[in-house]
């Protein structure tokens, strides 16, 4: 538990390295919601295969790491109503805002993008208020 | 073909980083957002760590006219703050806090997150399909100013 910040830092460096590769080699911004969303609403066009292969990498590397890495429990709730409500909010919200933690946060802030910074402040504040309401007031999470 | 190879490498780094950092652990994400509970600072290190290679990458990109594989680099970012950015980010943040998971980690944990992650991803994809309708409505609204 005390060393979680080291794993956070190492993981962060890996995330940023992925974003740097995608930018410098493919000329693209690594935004998870844009990549997933454009595939499901059909707006990906001729970047469809590039995005599908990117997502294949996202799924496959954790599978390869899973057996060798420390014990992992994602602690995902089994409350179906919470999962459905959260999924809908995340899906709708990221597409309307045109980005999520990776696009607006990692790629936007590192570029000193005003939109990226404003979006990140908004979703972290909403997430913080959300946790206070859902956990401490309503007790649903 | 080269673009596909580098897309796969980039996705691999992203997936590995989300897994290793704990971003796919909902208790760590909610712990970071829970400033009035047992606050967990790990996510600040994840974000800080991710900024370092990206900051360098933007600096290199700024000196180039195209990507290494010849595709155009992303245009300069708009600084326009509109209601879609704010409303969308607030809705996203609420969902992120509620389940402790955002789009990248939801995909990265597909293989080990269990049934819950499938329900979340299915709802997220539904939300993404529905979003254009809400976006159009927000576009039609006359600005309050």
PDB file of C-alpha atoms in Angstrom:
ATOM      1  CA  UNK A   1       0.000   0.000   0.000  1.00  0.00           C
ATOM      2  CA  UNK A   2       2.841   2.417   0.850  1.00  0.00           C
ATOM      3  CA  UNK A   3       4.420   1.780  -2.542  1.00  0.00           C
ATOM      4  CA  UNK A   4       1.250   2.476  -4.550  1.00  0.00           C
ATOM      5  CA  UNK A   5       2.540   5.886  -5.574  1.00  0.00           C
ATOM      6  CA  UNK A   6       5.592   4.266  -7.232  1.00  0.00           C
ATOM      7  CA  UNK A   7       3.321   1.977  -9.252  1.00  0.00           C
ATOM      8  CA  UNK A   8       1.190   5.010 -10.047  1.00  0.00           C
ATOM      9  CA  UNK A   9       4.243   6.874 -11.316  1.00  0.00           C
ATOM     10  CA  UNK A  10       5.529   3.900 -13.368  1.00  0.00           C
ATOM     11  CA  UNK A  11       2.061   3.311 -14.814  1.00  0.00           C
ATOM     12  CA  UNK A  12       1.711   7.013 -15.555  1.00  0.00           C
ATOM     13  CA  UNK A  13       5.015   7.026 -17.438  1.00  0.00           C
ATOM     14  CA  UNK A  14       3.780   4.041 -19.497  1.00  0.00           C
ATOM     15  CA  UNK A  15       0.475   5.824 -20.246  1.00  0.00           C
ATOM     16  CA  UNK A  16       2.359   8.954 -21.337  1.00  0.00           C
ATOM     17  CA  UNK A  17       4.742   6.883 -23.464  1.00  0.00           C
ATOM     18  CA  UNK A  18       1.747   5.345 -25.259  1.00  0.00           C
ATOM     19  CA  UNK A  19       0.360   8.821 -25.887  1.00  0.00           C
ATOM     20  CA  UNK A  20       3.766  10.030 -27.138  1.00  0.00           C
ATOM     21  CA  UNK A  21       4.018   7.110 -29.610  1.00  0.00           C
ATOM     22  CA  UNK A  22       0.487   7.695 -30.889  1.00  0.00           C
ATOM     23  CA  UNK A  23       1.173  11.405 -31.360  1.00  0.00           C
ATOM     24  CA  UNK A  24       4.646  11.277 -32.898  1.00  0.00           C
ATOM     25  CA  UNK A  25       4.207   8.202 -35.132  1.00  0.00           C
ATOM     26  CA  UNK A  26       0.502   8.293 -36.001  1.00  0.00           C
ATOM     27  CA  UNK A  27      -0.106  12.024 -35.605  1.00  0.00           C
ATOM     28  CA  UNK A  28      -3.056  11.353 -33.319  1.00  0.00           C
ATOM     29  CA  UNK A  29      -4.233  12.374 -29.860  1.00  0.00           C
ATOM     30  CA  UNK A  30      -4.661   9.401 -27.502  1.00  0.00           C
ATOM     31  CA  UNK A  31      -8.168   9.940 -26.185  1.00  0.00           C
ATOM     32  CA  UNK A  32      -9.953   6.768 -25.074  1.00  0.00           C
ATOM     33  CA  UNK A  33     -13.509   8.142 -25.302  1.00  0.00           C
ATOM     34  CA  UNK A  34     -12.891   9.569 -28.795  1.00  0.00           C
ATOM     35  CA  UNK A  35     -11.377   6.311 -30.030  1.00  0.00           C
ATOM     36  CA  UNK A  36     -14.172   4.133 -28.580  1.00  0.00           C
ATOM     37  CA  UNK A  37     -16.981   6.616 -29.309  1.00  0.00           C
ATOM     38  CA  UNK A  38     -16.062   7.232 -32.955  1.00  0.00           C
ATOM     39  CA  UNK A  39     -16.071   3.456 -33.529  1.00  0.00           C
ATOM     40  CA  UNK A  40     -19.549   2.946 -32.064  1.00  0.00           C
ATOM     41  CA  UNK A  41     -21.191   5.963 -33.714  1.00  0.00           C
ATOM     42  CA  UNK A  42     -19.503   5.309 -37.068  1.00  0.00           C
ATOM     43  CA  UNK A  43     -17.578   8.590 -37.242  1.00  0.00           C
ATOM     44  CA  UNK A  44     -14.162   6.875 -37.264  1.00  0.00           C
ATOM     45  CA  UNK A  45     -14.105   6.652 -41.095  1.00  0.00           C
ATOM     46  CA  UNK A  46     -10.767   5.590 -42.522  1.00  0.00           C
ATOM     47  CA  UNK A  47      -9.120   5.604 -39.077  1.00  0.00           C
ATOM     48  CA  UNK A  48     -11.301   2.637 -38.061  1.00  0.00           C
ATOM     49  CA  UNK A  49      -8.582  -0.034 -38.268  1.00  0.00           C
ATOM     50  CA  UNK A  50      -5.976   2.128 -36.563  1.00  0.00           C
ATOM     51  CA  UNK A  51      -8.380   2.638 -33.652  1.00  0.00           C
ATOM     52  CA  UNK A  52      -9.431  -1.022 -33.448  1.00  0.00           C
ATOM     53  CA  UNK A  53      -5.788  -2.121 -33.349  1.00  0.00           C
ATOM     54  CA  UNK A  54      -5.063   0.499 -30.664  1.00  0.00           C
ATOM     55  CA  UNK A  55      -7.901  -0.923 -28.531  1.00  0.00           C
ATOM     56  CA  UNK A  56      -6.636  -4.463 -29.153  1.00  0.00           C
ATOM     57  CA  UNK A  57      -3.324  -3.348 -27.594  1.00  0.00           C
ATOM     58  CA  UNK A  58      -5.168  -1.834 -24.625  1.00  0.00           C
ATOM     59  CA  UNK A  59      -6.979  -5.131 -23.941  1.00  0.00           C
ATOM     60  CA  UNK A  60      -4.107  -7.533 -24.696  1.00  0.00           C
ATOM     61  CA  UNK A  61      -1.280  -6.050 -22.632  1.00  0.00           C
ATOM     62  CA  UNK A  62      -3.142  -6.288 -19.305  1.00  0.00           C
ATOM     63  CA  UNK A  63      -4.002  -9.932 -20.182  1.00  0.00           C
ATOM     64  CA  UNK A  64      -0.285 -10.643 -20.638  1.00  0.00           C
ATOM     65  CA  UNK A  65       0.656  -8.798 -17.425  1.00  0.00           C
ATOM     66  CA  UNK A  66      -2.145 -10.203 -15.299  1.00  0.00           C
ATOM     67  CA  UNK A  67      -0.506 -13.557 -14.449  1.00  0.00           C
ATOM     68  CA  UNK A  68       2.916 -12.081 -13.572  1.00  0.00           C
ATOM     69  CA  UNK A  69       1.887  -8.924 -11.790  1.00  0.00           C
ATOM     70  CA  UNK A  70       0.843  -8.549  -8.147  1.00  0.00           C
ATOM     71  CA  UNK A  71      -2.619  -9.656  -7.183  1.00  0.00           C
ATOM     72  CA  UNK A  72      -5.249  -7.435  -8.773  1.00  0.00           C
ATOM     73  CA  UNK A  73      -8.811  -6.756  -7.727  1.00  0.00           C
ATOM     74  CA  UNK A  74     -10.500  -3.937  -9.662  1.00  0.00           C
ATOM     75  CA  UNK A  75     -13.174  -3.644  -6.891  1.00  0.00           C
ATOM     76  CA  UNK A  76     -15.953  -3.135  -9.419  1.00  0.00           C
ATOM     77  CA  UNK A  77     -19.346  -2.851  -7.746  1.00  0.00           C
ATOM     78  CA  UNK A  78     -21.966  -5.537  -8.365  1.00  0.00           C
ATOM     79  CA  UNK A  79     -24.761  -2.967  -8.060  1.00  0.00           C
ATOM     80  CA  UNK A  80     -26.264  -3.099 -11.576  1.00  0.00           C
ATOM     81  CA  UNK A  81     -28.160   0.207 -11.197  1.00  0.00           C
ATOM     82  CA  UNK A  82     -24.939   2.005 -10.227  1.00  0.00           C
ATOM     83  CA  UNK A  83     -23.028   0.424 -13.134  1.00  0.00           C
ATOM     84  CA  UNK A  84     -25.711   1.323 -15.682  1.00  0.00           C
ATOM     85  CA  UNK A  85     -26.153   4.902 -14.430  1.00  0.00           C
ATOM     86  CA  UNK A  86     -22.389   5.469 -14.271  1.00  0.00           C
ATOM     87  CA  UNK A  87     -21.809   3.941 -17.713  1.00  0.00           C
ATOM     88  CA  UNK A  88     -24.502   6.104 -19.316  1.00  0.00           C
ATOM     89  CA  UNK A  89     -23.127   9.265 -17.662  1.00  0.00           C
ATOM     90  CA  UNK A  90     -19.562   8.457 -18.722  1.00  0.00           C
ATOM     91  CA  UNK A  91     -20.618   7.587 -22.289  1.00  0.00           C
ATOM     92  CA  UNK A  92     -22.827  10.635 -22.849  1.00  0.00           C
ATOM     93  CA  UNK A  93     -20.580  13.048 -20.943  1.00  0.00           C
ATOM     94  CA  UNK A  94     -17.288  12.171 -22.632  1.00  0.00           C
ATOM     95  CA  UNK A  95     -18.808  12.421 -26.103  1.00  0.00           C
ATOM     96  CA  UNK A  96     -20.482  15.782 -25.426  1.00  0.00           C
ATOM     97  CA  UNK A  97     -17.286  17.149 -23.840  1.00  0.00           C
ATOM     98  CA  UNK A  98     -15.248  15.562 -26.661  1.00  0.00           C
ATOM     99  CA  UNK A  99     -12.790  13.922 -24.269  1.00  0.00           C
ATOM    100  CA  UNK A 100     -12.078  12.163 -20.996  1.00  0.00           C
ATOM    101  CA  UNK A 101      -9.174  11.571 -18.594  1.00  0.00           C
ATOM    102  CA  UNK A 102      -6.736  10.542 -21.331  1.00  0.00           C
ATOM    103  CA  UNK A 103      -7.638  13.064 -24.044  1.00  0.00           C
ATOM    104  CA  UNK A 104      -8.456  16.215 -22.041  1.00  0.00           C
ATOM    105  CA  UNK A 105      -6.374  15.245 -19.012  1.00  0.00           C
ATOM    106  CA  UNK A 106      -3.134  13.587 -20.153  1.00  0.00           C
ATOM    107  CA  UNK A 107      -2.900  14.883 -23.748  1.00  0.00           C
ATOM    108  CA  UNK A 108      -4.659  18.239 -23.240  1.00  0.00           C
ATOM    109  CA  UNK A 109      -3.000  19.489 -20.056  1.00  0.00           C
ATOM    110  CA  UNK A 110       0.489  18.468 -21.280  1.00  0.00           C
ATOM    111  CA  UNK A 111      -0.186  20.666 -24.330  1.00  0.00           C
ATOM    112  CA  UNK A 112      -1.400  23.490 -22.054  1.00  0.00           C
ATOM    113  CA  UNK A 113      -4.779  23.346 -23.801  1.00  0.00           C
ATOM    114  CA  UNK A 114      -7.302  25.645 -22.106  1.00  0.00           C
ATOM    115  CA  UNK A 115     -10.155  23.290 -23.015  1.00  0.00           C
ATOM    116  CA  UNK A 116      -8.245  20.329 -21.581  1.00  0.00           C
ATOM    117  CA  UNK A 117      -7.553  22.128 -18.310  1.00  0.00           C
ATOM    118  CA  UNK A 118     -11.154  23.399 -17.926  1.00  0.00           C
ATOM    119  CA  UNK A 119     -12.596  19.956 -18.727  1.00  0.00           C
ATOM    120  CA  UNK A 120     -10.262  18.250 -16.239  1.00  0.00           C
ATOM    121  CA  UNK A 121     -11.143  20.693 -13.444  1.00  0.00           C
ATOM    122  CA  UNK A 122     -14.863  20.144 -14.183  1.00  0.00           C
ATOM    123  CA  UNK A 123     -14.783  16.344 -14.170  1.00  0.00           C
ATOM    124  CA  UNK A 124     -12.547  16.080 -11.092  1.00  0.00           C
ATOM    125  CA  UNK A 125     -14.805  18.508  -9.170  1.00  0.00           C
ATOM    126  CA  UNK A 126     -17.945  16.661 -10.331  1.00  0.00           C
ATOM    127  CA  UNK A 127     -16.332  13.334  -9.424  1.00  0.00           C
ATOM    128  CA  UNK A 128     -15.365  14.624  -5.968  1.00  0.00           C
ATOM    129  CA  UNK A 129     -18.843  16.043  -5.317  1.00  0.00           C
ATOM    130  CA  UNK A 130     -20.316  12.812  -6.717  1.00  0.00           C
ATOM    131  CA  UNK A 131     -18.327  10.617  -4.328  1.00  0.00           C
ATOM    132  CA  UNK A 132     -19.325  12.796  -1.364  1.00  0.00           C
ATOM    133  CA  UNK A 133     -23.015  12.583  -2.341  1.00  0.00           C
ATOM    134  CA  UNK A 134     -23.086   8.918  -3.385  1.00  0.00           C
ATOM    135  CA  UNK A 135     -20.841   7.622  -0.582  1.00  0.00           C
ATOM    136  CA  UNK A 136     -21.306   9.888   2.425  1.00  0.00           C
ATOM    137  CA  UNK A 137     -24.872  11.182   1.926  1.00  0.00           C
ATOM    138  CA  UNK A 138     -26.686   8.436   0.015  1.00  0.00           C
ATOM    139  CA  UNK A 139     -24.441   5.489   0.874  1.00  0.00           C
ATOM    140  CA  UNK A 140     -24.869   3.813  -2.531  1.00  0.00           C
ATOM    141  CA  UNK A 141     -21.122   3.293  -3.153  1.00  0.00           C
TER     142      UNK A 141
ATOM    143  CA  UNK B   1       0.620  -1.166 -42.002  1.00  0.00           C
ATOM    144  CA  UNK B   2       3.205   0.780 -39.994  1.00  0.00           C
ATOM    145  CA  UNK B   3       0.412   2.936 -38.604  1.00  0.00           C
ATOM    146  CA  UNK B   4      -1.344  -0.192 -37.349  1.00  0.00           C
ATOM    147  CA  UNK B   5       1.852  -1.470 -35.720  1.00  0.00           C
ATOM    148  CA  UNK B   6       2.453   1.816 -33.902  1.00  0.00           C
ATOM    149  CA  UNK B   7      -1.234   2.081 -32.938  1.00  0.00           C
ATOM    150  CA  UNK B   8      -0.901  -1.370 -31.354  1.00  0.00           C
ATOM    151  CA  UNK B   9       2.312  -0.389 -29.523  1.00  0.00           C
ATOM    152  CA  UNK B  10       0.693   2.840 -28.267  1.00  0.00           C
ATOM    153  CA  UNK B  11      -2.418   0.958 -27.139  1.00  0.00           C
ATOM    154  CA  UNK B  12      -0.212  -1.622 -25.439  1.00  0.00           C
ATOM    155  CA  UNK B  13       1.678   1.007 -23.444  1.00  0.00           C
ATOM    156  CA  UNK B  14      -1.644   2.661 -22.542  1.00  0.00           C
ATOM    157  CA  UNK B  15      -3.257  -0.610 -21.420  1.00  0.00           C
ATOM    158  CA  UNK B  16      -0.163  -1.688 -19.481  1.00  0.00           C
ATOM    159  CA  UNK B  17       0.086   1.723 -17.819  1.00  0.00           C
ATOM    160  CA  UNK B  18      -3.579   1.751 -16.794  1.00  0.00           C
ATOM    161  CA  UNK B  19      -3.166  -1.735 -15.326  1.00  0.00           C
ATOM    162  CA  UNK B  20       0.134  -1.109 -13.502  1.00  0.00           C
ATOM    163  CA  UNK B  21      -0.854   2.327 -12.159  1.00  0.00           C
ATOM    164  CA  UNK B  22      -4.038   1.154 -10.469  1.00  0.00           C
ATOM    165  CA  UNK B  23      -6.292   3.262 -12.698  1.00  0.00           C
ATOM    166  CA  UNK B  24      -8.389   0.139 -13.292  1.00  0.00           C
ATOM    167  CA  UNK B  25      -8.888  -0.223  -9.526  1.00  0.00           C
ATOM    168  CA  UNK B  26     -12.147   1.573  -8.754  1.00  0.00           C
ATOM    169  CA  UNK B  27     -11.293   1.883  -5.046  1.00  0.00           C
ATOM    170  CA  UNK B  28      -8.136   3.872  -5.905  1.00  0.00           C
ATOM    171  CA  UNK B  29     -10.042   6.216  -8.228  1.00  0.00           C
ATOM    172  CA  UNK B  30     -12.814   6.784  -5.697  1.00  0.00           C
ATOM    173  CA  UNK B  31     -10.160   7.130  -2.998  1.00  0.00           C
ATOM    174  CA  UNK B  32      -8.582   9.973  -4.988  1.00  0.00           C
ATOM    175  CA  UNK B  33     -11.934  11.695  -5.475  1.00  0.00           C
ATOM    176  CA  UNK B  34     -12.962  11.175  -1.844  1.00  0.00           C
ATOM    177  CA  UNK B  35     -11.307  14.219  -0.249  1.00  0.00           C
ATOM    178  CA  UNK B  36     -13.488  13.894   2.844  1.00  0.00           C
ATOM    179  CA  UNK B  37     -12.723  10.198   3.331  1.00  0.00           C
ATOM    180  CA  UNK B  38      -9.448   8.258   3.318  1.00  0.00           C
ATOM    181  CA  UNK B  39      -7.841  10.321   0.547  1.00  0.00           C
ATOM    182  CA  UNK B  40      -5.548   8.362  -1.800  1.00  0.00           C
ATOM    183  CA  UNK B  41      -3.006  10.498  -3.717  1.00  0.00           C
ATOM    184  CA  UNK B  42      -1.925   7.750  -6.180  1.00  0.00           C
ATOM    185  CA  UNK B  43      -3.790   9.295  -9.118  1.00  0.00           C
ATOM    186  CA  UNK B  44      -1.780  12.498  -8.856  1.00  0.00           C
ATOM    187  CA  UNK B  45       1.363  10.421  -9.493  1.00  0.00           C
ATOM    188  CA  UNK B  46      -0.329   8.677 -12.437  1.00  0.00           C
ATOM    189  CA  UNK B  47      -1.300  11.997 -14.010  1.00  0.00           C
ATOM    190  CA  UNK B  48       2.086  13.559 -13.228  1.00  0.00           C
ATOM    191  CA  UNK B  49       3.944  10.549 -14.635  1.00  0.00           C
ATOM    192  CA  UNK B  50       1.866  10.563 -17.811  1.00  0.00           C
ATOM    193  CA  UNK B  51       2.509  14.278 -18.355  1.00  0.00           C
ATOM    194  CA  UNK B  52       6.301  13.838 -18.599  1.00  0.00           C
ATOM    195  CA  UNK B  53       6.536  11.839 -21.873  1.00  0.00           C
ATOM    196  CA  UNK B  54       3.549  13.742 -23.297  1.00  0.00           C
ATOM    197  CA  UNK B  55       5.075  17.146 -22.558  1.00  0.00           C
ATOM    198  CA  UNK B  56       8.279  16.075 -24.371  1.00  0.00           C
ATOM    199  CA  UNK B  57       6.218  14.620 -27.236  1.00  0.00           C
ATOM    200  CA  UNK B  58       4.323  17.924 -27.745  1.00  0.00           C
ATOM    201  CA  UNK B  59       7.636  19.804 -27.731  1.00  0.00           C
ATOM    202  CA  UNK B  60       9.016  17.483 -30.450  1.00  0.00           C
ATOM    203  CA  UNK B  61       5.733  17.633 -32.392  1.00  0.00           C
ATOM    204  CA  UNK B  62       5.883  21.426 -32.330  1.00  0.00           C
ATOM    205  CA  UNK B  63       9.157  21.337 -34.285  1.00  0.00           C
ATOM    206  CA  UNK B  64       7.861  18.955 -36.953  1.00  0.00           C
ATOM    207  CA  UNK B  65       5.598  19.488 -39.953  1.00  0.00           C
ATOM    208  CA  UNK B  66       4.212  15.915 -39.927  1.00  0.00           C
ATOM    209  CA  UNK B  67       4.325  12.736 -37.856  1.00  0.00           C
ATOM    210  CA  UNK B  68       7.156  10.191 -38.335  1.00  0.00           C
ATOM    211  CA  UNK B  69       4.865   8.138 -40.591  1.00  0.00           C
ATOM    212  CA  UNK B  70       3.896  11.214 -42.606  1.00  0.00           C
ATOM    213  CA  UNK B  71       0.365  11.745 -41.283  1.00  0.00           C
ATOM    214  CA  UNK B  72      -0.626  15.294 -40.295  1.00  0.00           C
ATOM    215  CA  UNK B  73      -0.112  16.305 -36.664  1.00  0.00           C
ATOM    216  CA  UNK B  74      -3.155  17.482 -34.670  1.00  0.00           C
ATOM    217  CA  UNK B  75      -4.016  21.154 -35.307  1.00  0.00           C
ATOM    218  CA  UNK B  76      -3.520  23.760 -32.576  1.00  0.00           C
ATOM    219  CA  UNK B  77      -6.147  23.310 -29.849  1.00  0.00           C
ATOM    220  CA  UNK B  78      -9.186  25.553 -29.724  1.00  0.00           C
ATOM    221  CA  UNK B  79      -9.499  27.618 -26.557  1.00  0.00           C
ATOM    222  CA  UNK B  80     -13.270  27.956 -26.927  1.00  0.00           C
ATOM    223  CA  UNK B  81     -15.057  27.090 -23.696  1.00  0.00           C
ATOM    224  CA  UNK B  82     -18.652  26.172 -24.496  1.00  0.00           C
ATOM    225  CA  UNK B  83     -21.533  24.648 -22.599  1.00  0.00           C
ATOM    226  CA  UNK B  84     -20.919  21.242 -24.195  1.00  0.00           C
ATOM    227  CA  UNK B  85     -17.424  21.087 -22.689  1.00  0.00           C
ATOM    228  CA  UNK B  86     -18.679  22.040 -19.216  1.00  0.00           C
ATOM    229  CA  UNK B  87     -21.922  20.023 -19.149  1.00  0.00           C
ATOM    230  CA  UNK B  88     -20.270  16.978 -20.730  1.00  0.00           C
ATOM    231  CA  UNK B  89     -17.341  17.059 -18.309  1.00  0.00           C
ATOM    232  CA  UNK B  90     -19.638  17.412 -15.282  1.00  0.00           C
ATOM    233  CA  UNK B  91     -21.786  14.445 -16.439  1.00  0.00           C
ATOM    234  CA  UNK B  92     -18.645  12.404 -17.094  1.00  0.00           C
ATOM    235  CA  UNK B  93     -17.171  13.310 -13.700  1.00  0.00           C
ATOM    236  CA  UNK B  94     -20.363  12.269 -11.909  1.00  0.00           C
ATOM    237  CA  UNK B  95     -20.291   8.869 -13.634  1.00  0.00           C
ATOM    238  CA  UNK B  96     -16.551   8.510 -12.991  1.00  0.00           C
ATOM    239  CA  UNK B  97     -17.103   9.131  -9.275  1.00  0.00           C
ATOM    240  CA  UNK B  98     -20.124   6.833  -9.114  1.00  0.00           C
ATOM    241  CA  UNK B  99     -18.406   3.721 -10.532  1.00  0.00           C
ATOM    242  CA  UNK B 100     -14.729   4.700 -10.173  1.00  0.00           C
ATOM    243  CA  UNK B 101     -13.989   3.868 -13.793  1.00  0.00           C
ATOM    244  CA  UNK B 102     -13.463   5.918 -16.962  1.00  0.00           C
ATOM    245  CA  UNK B 103     -13.325   4.884 -20.644  1.00  0.00           C
ATOM    246  CA  UNK B 104      -9.648   3.813 -20.965  1.00  0.00           C
ATOM    247  CA  UNK B 105      -9.530   1.644 -17.816  1.00  0.00           C
ATOM    248  CA  UNK B 106     -12.929   0.109 -18.661  1.00  0.00           C
ATOM    249  CA  UNK B 107     -11.385  -1.339 -21.831  1.00  0.00           C
ATOM    250  CA  UNK B 108      -8.070  -2.221 -20.161  1.00  0.00           C
ATOM    251  CA  UNK B 109      -9.863  -4.261 -17.463  1.00  0.00           C
ATOM    252  CA  UNK B 110     -12.190  -6.153 -19.843  1.00  0.00           C
ATOM    253  CA  UNK B 111     -10.215  -9.357 -19.321  1.00  0.00           C
ATOM    254  CA  UNK B 112     -10.162  -9.309 -15.523  1.00  0.00           C
ATOM    255  CA  UNK B 113     -12.931  -6.980 -14.308  1.00  0.00           C
ATOM    256  CA  UNK B 114     -15.674  -9.604 -14.282  1.00  0.00           C
ATOM    257  CA  UNK B 115     -19.352  -9.182 -15.103  1.00  0.00           C
ATOM    258  CA  UNK B 116     -19.546  -5.676 -13.652  1.00  0.00           C
ATOM    259  CA  UNK B 117     -17.176  -4.288 -16.261  1.00  0.00           C
ATOM    260  CA  UNK B 118     -19.291  -5.722 -19.103  1.00  0.00           C
ATOM    261  CA  UNK B 119     -22.395  -4.020 -17.721  1.00  0.00           C
ATOM    262  CA  UNK B 120     -20.503  -0.734 -17.361  1.00  0.00           C
ATOM    263  CA  UNK B 121     -19.019  -0.907 -20.878  1.00  0.00           C
ATOM    264  CA  UNK B 122     -22.403  -1.814 -22.407  1.00  0.00           C
ATOM    265  CA  UNK B 123     -24.014   1.198 -20.689  1.00  0.00           C
ATOM    266  CA  UNK B 124     -21.087   3.438 -21.713  1.00  0.00           C
ATOM    267  CA  UNK B 125     -21.387   2.385 -25.384  1.00  0.00           C
ATOM    268  CA  UNK B 126     -25.143   3.059 -25.203  1.00  0.00           C
ATOM    269  CA  UNK B 127     -24.420   6.516 -23.791  1.00  0.00           C
ATOM    270  CA  UNK B 128     -21.934   7.164 -26.587  1.00  0.00           C
ATOM    271  CA  UNK B 129     -24.549   6.248 -29.211  1.00  0.00           C
ATOM    272  CA  UNK B 130     -27.139   8.495 -27.534  1.00  0.00           C
ATOM    273  CA  UNK B 131     -24.770  11.460 -27.062  1.00  0.00           C
ATOM    274  CA  UNK B 132     -25.160  12.987 -30.566  1.00  0.00           C
ATOM    275  CA  UNK B 133     -28.877  13.636 -29.897  1.00  0.00           C
ATOM    276  CA  UNK B 134     -28.127  15.561 -26.698  1.00  0.00           C
ATOM    277  CA  UNK B 135     -25.235  17.332 -28.411  1.00  0.00           C
ATOM    278  CA  UNK B 136     -27.572  18.534 -31.174  1.00  0.00           C
ATOM    279  CA  UNK B 137     -30.030  19.847 -28.580  1.00  0.00           C
ATOM    280  CA  UNK B 138     -27.276  21.729 -26.772  1.00  0.00           C
ATOM    281  CA  UNK B 139     -26.132  23.198 -30.116  1.00  0.00           C
ATOM    282  CA  UNK B 140     -29.638  24.494 -30.832  1.00  0.00           C
ATOM    283  CA  UNK B 141     -30.009  26.218 -27.462  1.00  0.00           C
ATOM    284  CA  UNK B 142     -29.601  29.981 -27.735  1.00  0.00           C
ATOM    285  CA  UNK B 143     -26.717  31.225 -25.542  1.00  0.00           C
ATOM    286  CA  UNK B 144     -27.990  32.733 -22.268  1.00  0.00           C
ATOM    287  CA  UNK B 145     -25.827  35.862 -22.557  1.00  0.00           C
TER     288      UNK B 145
END
